[in-house]
XYZ file of C-alpha atoms in Angstrom:
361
model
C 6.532 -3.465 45.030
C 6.682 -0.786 42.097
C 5.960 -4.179 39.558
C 3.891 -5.911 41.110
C 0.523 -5.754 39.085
C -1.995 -8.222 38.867
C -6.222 -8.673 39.067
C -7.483 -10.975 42.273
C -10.832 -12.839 41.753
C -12.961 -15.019 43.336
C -16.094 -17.248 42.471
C -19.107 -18.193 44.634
C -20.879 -20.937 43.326
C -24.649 -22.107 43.371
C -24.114 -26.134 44.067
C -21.167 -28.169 44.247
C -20.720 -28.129 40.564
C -18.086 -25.976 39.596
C -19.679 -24.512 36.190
C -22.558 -22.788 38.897
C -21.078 -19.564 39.250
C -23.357 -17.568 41.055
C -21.034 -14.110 41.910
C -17.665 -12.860 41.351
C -15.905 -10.585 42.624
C -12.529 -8.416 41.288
C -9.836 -6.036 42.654
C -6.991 -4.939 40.259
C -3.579 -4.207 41.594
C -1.554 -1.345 39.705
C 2.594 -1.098 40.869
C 1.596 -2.661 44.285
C -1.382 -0.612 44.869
C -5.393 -1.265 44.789
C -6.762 1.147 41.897
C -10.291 -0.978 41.492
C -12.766 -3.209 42.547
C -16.004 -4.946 41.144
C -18.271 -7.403 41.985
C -21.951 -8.737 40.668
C -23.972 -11.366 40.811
C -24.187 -13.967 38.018
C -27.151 -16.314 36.688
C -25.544 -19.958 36.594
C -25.675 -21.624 33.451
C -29.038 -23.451 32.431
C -28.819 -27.336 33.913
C -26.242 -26.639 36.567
C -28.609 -23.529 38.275
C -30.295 -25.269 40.830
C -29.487 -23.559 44.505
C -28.299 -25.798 47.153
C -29.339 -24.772 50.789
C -25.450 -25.074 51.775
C -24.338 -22.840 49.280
C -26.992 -20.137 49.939
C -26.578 -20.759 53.467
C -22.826 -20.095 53.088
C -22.606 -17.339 51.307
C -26.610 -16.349 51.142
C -27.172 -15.662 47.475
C -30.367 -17.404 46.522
C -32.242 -17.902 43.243
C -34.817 -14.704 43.113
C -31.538 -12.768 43.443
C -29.803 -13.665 39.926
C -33.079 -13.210 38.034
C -32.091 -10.652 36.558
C -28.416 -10.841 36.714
C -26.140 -11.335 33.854
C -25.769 -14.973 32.471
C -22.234 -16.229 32.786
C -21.313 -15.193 28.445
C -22.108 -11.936 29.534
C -20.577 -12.213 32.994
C -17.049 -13.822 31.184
C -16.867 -10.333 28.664
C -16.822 -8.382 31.881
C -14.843 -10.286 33.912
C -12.059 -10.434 30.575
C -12.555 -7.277 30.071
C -11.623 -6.041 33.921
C -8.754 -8.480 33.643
C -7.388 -7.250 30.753
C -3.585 -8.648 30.480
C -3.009 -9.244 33.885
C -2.234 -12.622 35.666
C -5.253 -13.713 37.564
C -4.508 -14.371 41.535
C -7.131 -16.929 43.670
C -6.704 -17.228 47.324
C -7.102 -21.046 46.559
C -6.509 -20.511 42.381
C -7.364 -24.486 41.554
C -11.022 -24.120 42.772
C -11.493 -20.375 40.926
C -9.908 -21.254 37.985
C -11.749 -24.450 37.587
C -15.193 -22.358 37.884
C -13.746 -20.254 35.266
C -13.039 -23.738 33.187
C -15.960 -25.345 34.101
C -18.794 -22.965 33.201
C -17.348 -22.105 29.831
C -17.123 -25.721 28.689
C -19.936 -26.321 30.011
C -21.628 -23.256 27.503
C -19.083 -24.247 24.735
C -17.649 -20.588 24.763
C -13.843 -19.587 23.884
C -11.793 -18.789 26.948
C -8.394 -17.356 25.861
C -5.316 -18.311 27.985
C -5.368 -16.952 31.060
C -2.484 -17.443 34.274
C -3.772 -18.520 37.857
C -1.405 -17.793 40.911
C -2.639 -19.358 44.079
C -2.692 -16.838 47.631
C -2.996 -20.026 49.275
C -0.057 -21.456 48.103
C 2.258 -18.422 48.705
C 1.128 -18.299 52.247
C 2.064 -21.959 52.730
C 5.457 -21.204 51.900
C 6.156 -17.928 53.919
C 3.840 -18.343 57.188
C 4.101 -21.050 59.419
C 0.935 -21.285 60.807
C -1.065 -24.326 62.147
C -3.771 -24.267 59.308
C -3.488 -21.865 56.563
C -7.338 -20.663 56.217
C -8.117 -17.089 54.768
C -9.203 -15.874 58.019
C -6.172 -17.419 59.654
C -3.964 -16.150 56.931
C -5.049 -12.534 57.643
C -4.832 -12.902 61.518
C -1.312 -13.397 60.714
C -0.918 -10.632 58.802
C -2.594 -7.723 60.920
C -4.675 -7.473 57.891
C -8.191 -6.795 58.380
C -10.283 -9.791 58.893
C -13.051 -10.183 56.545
C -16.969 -9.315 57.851
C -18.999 -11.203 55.735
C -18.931 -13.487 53.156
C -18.849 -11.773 50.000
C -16.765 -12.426 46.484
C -15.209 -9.000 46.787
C -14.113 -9.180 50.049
C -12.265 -12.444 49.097
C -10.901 -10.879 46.337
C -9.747 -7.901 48.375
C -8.482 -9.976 50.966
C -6.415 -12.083 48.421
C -4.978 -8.803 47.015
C -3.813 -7.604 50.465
C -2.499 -10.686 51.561
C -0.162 -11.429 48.515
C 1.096 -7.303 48.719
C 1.746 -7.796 52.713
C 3.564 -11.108 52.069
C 5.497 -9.343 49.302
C 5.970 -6.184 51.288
C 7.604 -8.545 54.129
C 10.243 -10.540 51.775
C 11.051 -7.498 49.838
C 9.400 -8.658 46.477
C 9.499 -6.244 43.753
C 7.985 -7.975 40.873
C 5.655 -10.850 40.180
C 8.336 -13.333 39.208
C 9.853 -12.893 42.342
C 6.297 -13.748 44.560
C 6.158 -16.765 42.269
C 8.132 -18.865 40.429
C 5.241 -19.842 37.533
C 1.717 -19.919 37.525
C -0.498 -22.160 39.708
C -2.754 -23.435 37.124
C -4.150 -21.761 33.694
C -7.088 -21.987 31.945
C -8.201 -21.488 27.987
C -6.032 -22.278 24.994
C -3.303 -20.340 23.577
C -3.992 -19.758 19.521
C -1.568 -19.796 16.989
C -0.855 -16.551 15.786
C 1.376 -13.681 15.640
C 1.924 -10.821 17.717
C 2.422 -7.498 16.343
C 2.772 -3.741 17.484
C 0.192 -1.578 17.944
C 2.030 1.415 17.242
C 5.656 2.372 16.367
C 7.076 1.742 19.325
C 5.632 4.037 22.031
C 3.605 2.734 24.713
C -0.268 2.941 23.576
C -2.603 4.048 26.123
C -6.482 2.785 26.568
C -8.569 6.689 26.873
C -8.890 7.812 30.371
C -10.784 6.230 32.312
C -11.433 2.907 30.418
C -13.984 0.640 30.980
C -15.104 -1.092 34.091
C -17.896 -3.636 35.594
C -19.703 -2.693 39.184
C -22.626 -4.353 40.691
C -25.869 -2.473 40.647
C -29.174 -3.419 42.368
C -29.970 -5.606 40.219
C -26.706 -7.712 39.961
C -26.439 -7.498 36.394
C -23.517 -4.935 36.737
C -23.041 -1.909 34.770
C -20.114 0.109 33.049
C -18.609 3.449 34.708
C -15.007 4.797 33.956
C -12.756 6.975 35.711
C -8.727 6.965 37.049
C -7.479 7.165 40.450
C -3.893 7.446 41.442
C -2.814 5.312 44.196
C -1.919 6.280 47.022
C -4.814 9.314 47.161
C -8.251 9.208 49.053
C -10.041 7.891 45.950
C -7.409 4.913 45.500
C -8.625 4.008 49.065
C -11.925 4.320 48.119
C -11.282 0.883 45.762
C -11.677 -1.115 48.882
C -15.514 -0.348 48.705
C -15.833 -1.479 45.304
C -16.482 2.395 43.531
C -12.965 3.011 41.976
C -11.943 3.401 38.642
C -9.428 2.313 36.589
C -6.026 3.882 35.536
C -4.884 4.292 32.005
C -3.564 0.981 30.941
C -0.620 0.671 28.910
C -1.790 -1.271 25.918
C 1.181 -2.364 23.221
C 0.612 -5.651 21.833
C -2.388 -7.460 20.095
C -2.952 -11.265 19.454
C -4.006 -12.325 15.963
C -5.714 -15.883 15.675
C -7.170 -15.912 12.241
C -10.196 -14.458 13.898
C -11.212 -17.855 15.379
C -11.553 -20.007 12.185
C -10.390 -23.361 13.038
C -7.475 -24.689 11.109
C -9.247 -26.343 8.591
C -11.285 -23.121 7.453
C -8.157 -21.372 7.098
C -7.098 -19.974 4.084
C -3.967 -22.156 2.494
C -1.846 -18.585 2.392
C 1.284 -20.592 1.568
C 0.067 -22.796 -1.433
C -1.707 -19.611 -2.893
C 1.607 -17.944 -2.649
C 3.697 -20.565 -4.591
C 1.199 -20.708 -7.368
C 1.157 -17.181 -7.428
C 4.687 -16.988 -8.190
C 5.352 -19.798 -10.072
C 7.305 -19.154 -13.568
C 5.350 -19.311 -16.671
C 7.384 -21.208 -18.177
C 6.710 -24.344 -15.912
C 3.012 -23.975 -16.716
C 3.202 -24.305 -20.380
C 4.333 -28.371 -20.818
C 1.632 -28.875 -18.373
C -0.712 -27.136 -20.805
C 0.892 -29.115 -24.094
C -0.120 -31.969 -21.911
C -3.219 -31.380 -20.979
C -4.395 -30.849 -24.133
C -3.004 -33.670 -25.526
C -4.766 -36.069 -23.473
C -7.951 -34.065 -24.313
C -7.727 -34.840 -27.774
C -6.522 -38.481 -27.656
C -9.530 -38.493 -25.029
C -11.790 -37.339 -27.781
C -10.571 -39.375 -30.527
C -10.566 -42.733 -28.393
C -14.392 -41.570 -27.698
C -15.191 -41.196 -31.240
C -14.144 -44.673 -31.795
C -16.165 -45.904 -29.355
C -18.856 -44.172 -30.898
C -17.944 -46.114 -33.996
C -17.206 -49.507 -32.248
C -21.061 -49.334 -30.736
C -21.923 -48.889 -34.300
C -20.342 -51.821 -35.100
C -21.137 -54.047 -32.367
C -24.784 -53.017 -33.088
C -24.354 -54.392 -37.120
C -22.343 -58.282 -35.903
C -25.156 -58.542 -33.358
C -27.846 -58.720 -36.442
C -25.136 -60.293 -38.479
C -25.032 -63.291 -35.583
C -28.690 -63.921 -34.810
C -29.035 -64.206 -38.925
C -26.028 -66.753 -39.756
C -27.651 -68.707 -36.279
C -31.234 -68.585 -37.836
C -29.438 -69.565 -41.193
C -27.827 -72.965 -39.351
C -24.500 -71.139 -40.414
C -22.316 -71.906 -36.771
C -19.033 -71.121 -37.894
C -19.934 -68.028 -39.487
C -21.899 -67.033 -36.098
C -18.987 -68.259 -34.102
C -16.576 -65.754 -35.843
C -19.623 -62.640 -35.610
C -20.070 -63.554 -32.062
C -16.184 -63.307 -31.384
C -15.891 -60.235 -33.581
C -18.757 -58.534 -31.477
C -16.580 -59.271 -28.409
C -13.443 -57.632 -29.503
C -15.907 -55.015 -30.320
C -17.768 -54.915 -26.944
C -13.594 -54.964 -25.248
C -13.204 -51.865 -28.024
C -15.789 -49.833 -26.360
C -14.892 -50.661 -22.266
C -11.312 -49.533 -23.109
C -12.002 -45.927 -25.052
C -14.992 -45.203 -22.204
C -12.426 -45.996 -19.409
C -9.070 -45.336 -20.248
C -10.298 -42.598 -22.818
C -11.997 -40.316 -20.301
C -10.429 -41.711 -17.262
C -6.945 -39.881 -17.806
C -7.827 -36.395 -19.582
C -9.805 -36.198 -16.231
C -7.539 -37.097 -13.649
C -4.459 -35.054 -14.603
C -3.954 -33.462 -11.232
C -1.743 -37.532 -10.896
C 1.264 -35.844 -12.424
C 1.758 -32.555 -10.437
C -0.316 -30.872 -13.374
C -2.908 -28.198 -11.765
């Protein structure tokens, strides 16, 4: 089982709406071993917190307990930050992983991509046992049973049970427990991935980070390393391990979040940046040119208003005068005049503006 590395978890929940996480609890699996445990209690998200007496009957975590406990933004930092890069395994990974889902849409907060392999599921396929409960699922086993309900006893339980059912079919890495992943959760950014270093394995410093309850359920941060396989590996199943040192060699870059609209347009500014001078000058000679015939069609519109102005007085005289014909041929030249002016205000200004229509910049 020398590949077989992964992080168990499992949610309790306030009410029967999946977004009310309440507690969660975490063991990590190193090479097939147990190297760390953590569990702490979690306020639910505002409008989903109410307690029902089922829940806190089942698994007896009430409202005055998560008073001070950490809200679930705070509570989905530690719980990424425990998981790291492993896959996540669930005893029964469609409910946790739609806890997960649920209270982070529910709080409009990023989840990144994360794998879900189902305990349940793997037992199904390799024990052949009436009903397929955890406590059954142990019993089968010889694993020990679990005492009370508590998220990191699941979570321990879920870790034993997938190394005993690997330990029995000779399983050696992950792929070979499962096929694929259960279920996921988050979204997958576009991106690249690069290397952290020049090709050596980059380590997180000893004893990296890690989440365990306190009294108050809000958790707090020790750090530490255990080997497995010694006294304080064993100690992990009590929930006061520490974590190894992590090998650490690849990073995902997103953009840092933007959207794809706020993005910069890298590739546009490139061509422009590289484009030959020499395709920039006609577009210059032309630009100018429409400039000026913009100008010079605005200067006689200038001079048309002028004129317009005069044949209107011209007009109302030669009418006062009885002179019709005369008016007739003012009134008509005032016209052309009044055409004169629409057609230098918008074909004059309308193209010098708008030059962007033939590929110009």
């Amino acid at each position: 089982m020398s590949g077989i590395s992964f992080t168990a978890i499992d949610f309790d929940t306030a009410n029967s709406h999946r977004g009310s996480a309440c507690a969660v609890g975490l063991v990590k699996v190193r090479d097939g071993h147990i190297v760390d445990t953590a569990s702490w209690l979690i306020k639910p998200p505002p409008g989903i917190d109410a307690f029902d007496p089922i829940n806190v009957e089942f698994h007896g975590i009430a409202e005055p307990d998560v008073q001070n406990a950490a809200n679930w933004e705070m509570s989905l930092e530690g719980i990424l930050l425990f998981v790291s890069e492993d896959p996540i395994v669930a005893f029964d990974a469609d409910y946790d992983a739609s806890v997960m889902r649920t209270a982070t849409e529910h709080q409009h907060l990023d989840l990144p991509a994360k794998d879900f392999y189902c305990a349940l599921r793997l037992a199904e396929d390799h024990l052949t046992l009436p009903r397929h409960r955890l406590s059954d699922v142990l019993a089968a086993l010889e694993l020990p049973p679990i005492e009370r309900h508590e998220p990191r006893a699941h979570a321990l339980a879920c870790a034993r049970i997938v190394l005993a059912i690997a330990a029995r079919r000779g399983f050696a890495t992950l792929a070979e427990v499962w096929e694929g992943p259960t279920t996921a959760v988050g979204k997958r950014r576009r991106g690249r991935r690069v290397r952290t270093d020049s090709g050596s394995e980059a380590e997180t410093p000893a004893g990296g980070p890690h989440l365990i309850a306190d009294g108050g359920g809000a958790g707090r941060v020790e750090a530490g390393r255990v080997e497995p396989g010694t006294a304080e590996a064993r100690t992990a199943e009590t929930g006061r391990a520490d974590l190894p040192q992590l090998p650490r060699t690849e990073v995902e870059l997103t953009d840092f979040g933007l959207p794809d609209f706020e993005r910069p347009d890298i590739e546009r500014s490139d061509i422009d940046r590289i484009e030959p001078a020499a395709a920039a000058k006609p577009r210059a000679a032309k630009g100018a040119l429409r400039t000026a015939a913009g100008l010079v069609l605005f200067a006689l519109g200038v001079a048309a208003a002028v004129g317009l102005a005069y044949l209107t007085g011209l007009t109302i005289r030669y009418v006062a005068a009885g002179q019709t014909v005369t008016a007739a041929l003012t009134l008509g030249a005032a016209a052309a005049t009044m055409w004169a002016i629409w057609a230098s205000i918008t074909h004059g200004w309308h193209r010098p503006r708008t030059p962007a229509t033939d590929g110009g910049n």
